[in-house]
Amino acid sequence: MGALCRIIDPQTSPLHEDFAEVYAKLRAHKGMTVELAHDVVVEGAYFGTLMVHEGLADCMVSGAAHSTASTIRPAFEVIKTPPGVSIVSSVFFMCLPDQVLVYGDCAVNPDPNAEQLADIALQSAQTAAQFHVEPRVAMLSYSTGASGQVADVDKVRAAIEMVRERRPDLPVEGPIKYDAAVDAVVAATKLPGSKVAGRATVLVFPDLNTYKAVQRSAGAIAVGPVLQGLRKPVNDLSRGALVQDIGSTVAITAIQAQGGVPARTR
């Protein structure tokens, strides 16, 4: 027997009034009033986000009939980030025949600065661990090691120092090119002795343009984007999402809500 599904209409739900008051308080600094909030909270993504905020739902998936901005904006305004996190980012799970790699950031931040890049690396490592992917972080660049001396490479170097300061236990390498991060033969030549080069599992891209170029050549099935850095899980769907895509995203979001994949038992 299948699980029951309760459908709530934001237009007629008795929660409408309470949510308008909650949203007005959250956005009062932006001039929001209860009267204006009534028109906002009837929109599905806002109503769903407020359900998560108020503890009436554990997580939310949206986007099959809305733009990415329509899903993410309510999360930024209502769910927000936890203390110590400055940015919301995303990852894709890149499913290869023999392993799963985690790519970040893939959808949210087009050109993060060094501090944001460090946050993305730490969030991506945490997401990887939630799904039993041992995080070995490669901070990608167009050059490997000390060969590059331009601003984009310096940004990656600065981010690495921040990551190492905040998580000295986390294996991280960079700046490093994609081939040296995933190919053991290339890594042995460019960064011999590295604990990450040639066997990276979490690949952090300096900008979205770099990610898109690599995604096309990786030959992997991409699952995502999966948002990270919010206090509670919210994820976005493509408007062309198939039923299978929706089911996968719901499952991933539920796993995030429970803190990760349960440990295997013997």
PDB file of N, CA and C in Angstrom, residues 48 51-52 56-61 232-235 250 252-258:
ATOM      1  N   GLY A  48       5.463  26.874   0.295  1.00  0.00           N
ATOM      2  CA  GLY A  48       6.224  25.695   0.662  1.00  0.00           C
ATOM      3  C   GLY A  48       7.438  26.018   1.511  1.00  0.00           C
ATOM      4  N   MET A  51       6.386  26.662   4.961  1.00  0.00           N
ATOM      5  CA  MET A  51       6.090  25.408   5.670  1.00  0.00           C
ATOM      6  C   MET A  51       7.370  24.809   6.246  1.00  0.00           C
ATOM      7  N   VAL A  52       8.444  24.840   5.469  1.00  0.00           N
ATOM      8  CA  VAL A  52       9.729  24.335   5.955  1.00  0.00           C
ATOM      9  C   VAL A  52      10.234  25.198   7.109  1.00  0.00           C
ATOM     10  N   LEU A  56       6.630  22.649   9.508  1.00  0.00           N
ATOM     11  CA  LEU A  56       5.501  21.846   9.048  1.00  0.00           C
ATOM     12  C   LEU A  56       5.903  20.909   7.912  1.00  0.00           C
ATOM     13  N   ALA A  57       7.074  21.106   7.368  1.00  0.00           N
ATOM     14  CA  ALA A  57       7.676  20.216   6.379  1.00  0.00           C
ATOM     15  C   ALA A  57       9.172  20.174   6.648  1.00  0.00           C
ATOM     16  N   ASP A  58       9.808  19.080   6.290  1.00  0.00           N
ATOM     17  CA  ASP A  58      11.243  18.921   6.547  1.00  0.00           C
ATOM     18  C   ASP A  58      12.103  19.517   5.447  1.00  0.00           C
ATOM     19  N   CYS A  59      11.573  19.609   4.232  1.00  0.00           N
ATOM     20  CA  CYS A  59      12.350  20.068   3.090  1.00  0.00           C
ATOM     21  C   CYS A  59      11.389  20.414   1.954  1.00  0.00           C
ATOM     22  N   MET A  60      11.924  20.974   0.879  1.00  0.00           N
ATOM     23  CA  MET A  60      11.067  21.367  -0.240  1.00  0.00           C
ATOM     24  C   MET A  60      11.764  21.123  -1.566  1.00  0.00           C
ATOM     25  N   VAL A  61      10.993  20.681  -2.562  1.00  0.00           N
ATOM     26  CA  VAL A  61      11.437  20.565  -3.943  1.00  0.00           C
ATOM     27  C   VAL A  61      10.475  21.359  -4.798  1.00  0.00           C
ATOM     28  N   LYS A 232      17.842  24.732   6.048  1.00  0.00           N
ATOM     29  CA  LYS A 232      17.028  23.546   5.800  1.00  0.00           C
ATOM     30  C   LYS A 232      17.032  23.276   4.300  1.00  0.00           C
ATOM     31  N   PRO A 233      16.864  22.020   3.892  1.00  0.00           N
ATOM     32  CA  PRO A 233      17.053  21.675   2.475  1.00  0.00           C
ATOM     33  C   PRO A 233      15.931  22.183   1.564  1.00  0.00           C
ATOM     34  N   VAL A 234      16.347  22.839   0.506  1.00  0.00           N
ATOM     35  CA  VAL A 234      15.454  23.253  -0.589  1.00  0.00           C
ATOM     36  C   VAL A 234      16.190  22.950  -1.891  1.00  0.00           C
ATOM     37  N   ASN A 235      15.509  22.306  -2.836  1.00  0.00           N
ATOM     38  CA  ASN A 235      16.154  22.002  -4.110  1.00  0.00           C
ATOM     39  C   ASN A 235      15.271  22.371  -5.291  1.00  0.00           C
ATOM     40  N   VAL A 250      13.678  14.488  -5.068  1.00  0.00           N
ATOM     41  CA  VAL A 250      12.957  14.335  -3.792  1.00  0.00           C
ATOM     42  C   VAL A 250      13.740  13.428  -2.848  1.00  0.00           C
ATOM     43  N   ILE A 252      17.023  12.804  -2.838  1.00  0.00           N
ATOM     44  CA  ILE A 252      18.232  13.498  -2.402  1.00  0.00           C
ATOM     45  C   ILE A 252      17.907  14.530  -1.324  1.00  0.00           C
ATOM     46  N   THR A 253      16.814  15.262  -1.520  1.00  0.00           N
ATOM     47  CA  THR A 253      16.426  16.306  -0.567  1.00  0.00           C
ATOM     48  C   THR A 253      16.025  15.697   0.771  1.00  0.00           C
ATOM     49  N   ALA A 254      15.346  14.571   0.730  1.00  0.00           N
ATOM     50  CA  ALA A 254      14.969  13.881   1.966  1.00  0.00           C
ATOM     51  C   ALA A 254      16.202  13.391   2.712  1.00  0.00           C
ATOM     52  N   ILE A 255      17.193  12.901   1.973  1.00  0.00           N
ATOM     53  CA  ILE A 255      18.450  12.466   2.603  1.00  0.00           C
ATOM     54  C   ILE A 255      19.142  13.642   3.263  1.00  0.00           C
ATOM     55  N   GLN A 256      19.157  14.810   2.594  1.00  0.00           N
ATOM     56  CA  GLN A 256      19.721  16.006   3.214  1.00  0.00           C
ATOM     57  C   GLN A 256      18.988  16.348   4.505  1.00  0.00           C
ATOM     58  N   ALA A 257      17.672  16.210   4.490  1.00  0.00           N
ATOM     59  CA  ALA A 257      16.869  16.575   5.654  1.00  0.00           C
ATOM     60  C   ALA A 257      17.170  15.682   6.861  1.00  0.00           C
ATOM     61  N   GLN A 258      17.522  14.419   6.607  1.00  0.00           N
ATOM     62  CA  GLN A 258      17.820  13.519   7.718  1.00  0.00           C
ATOM     63  C   GLN A 258      19.307  13.491   8.056  1.00  0.00           C
TER      64      GLN A 258
END
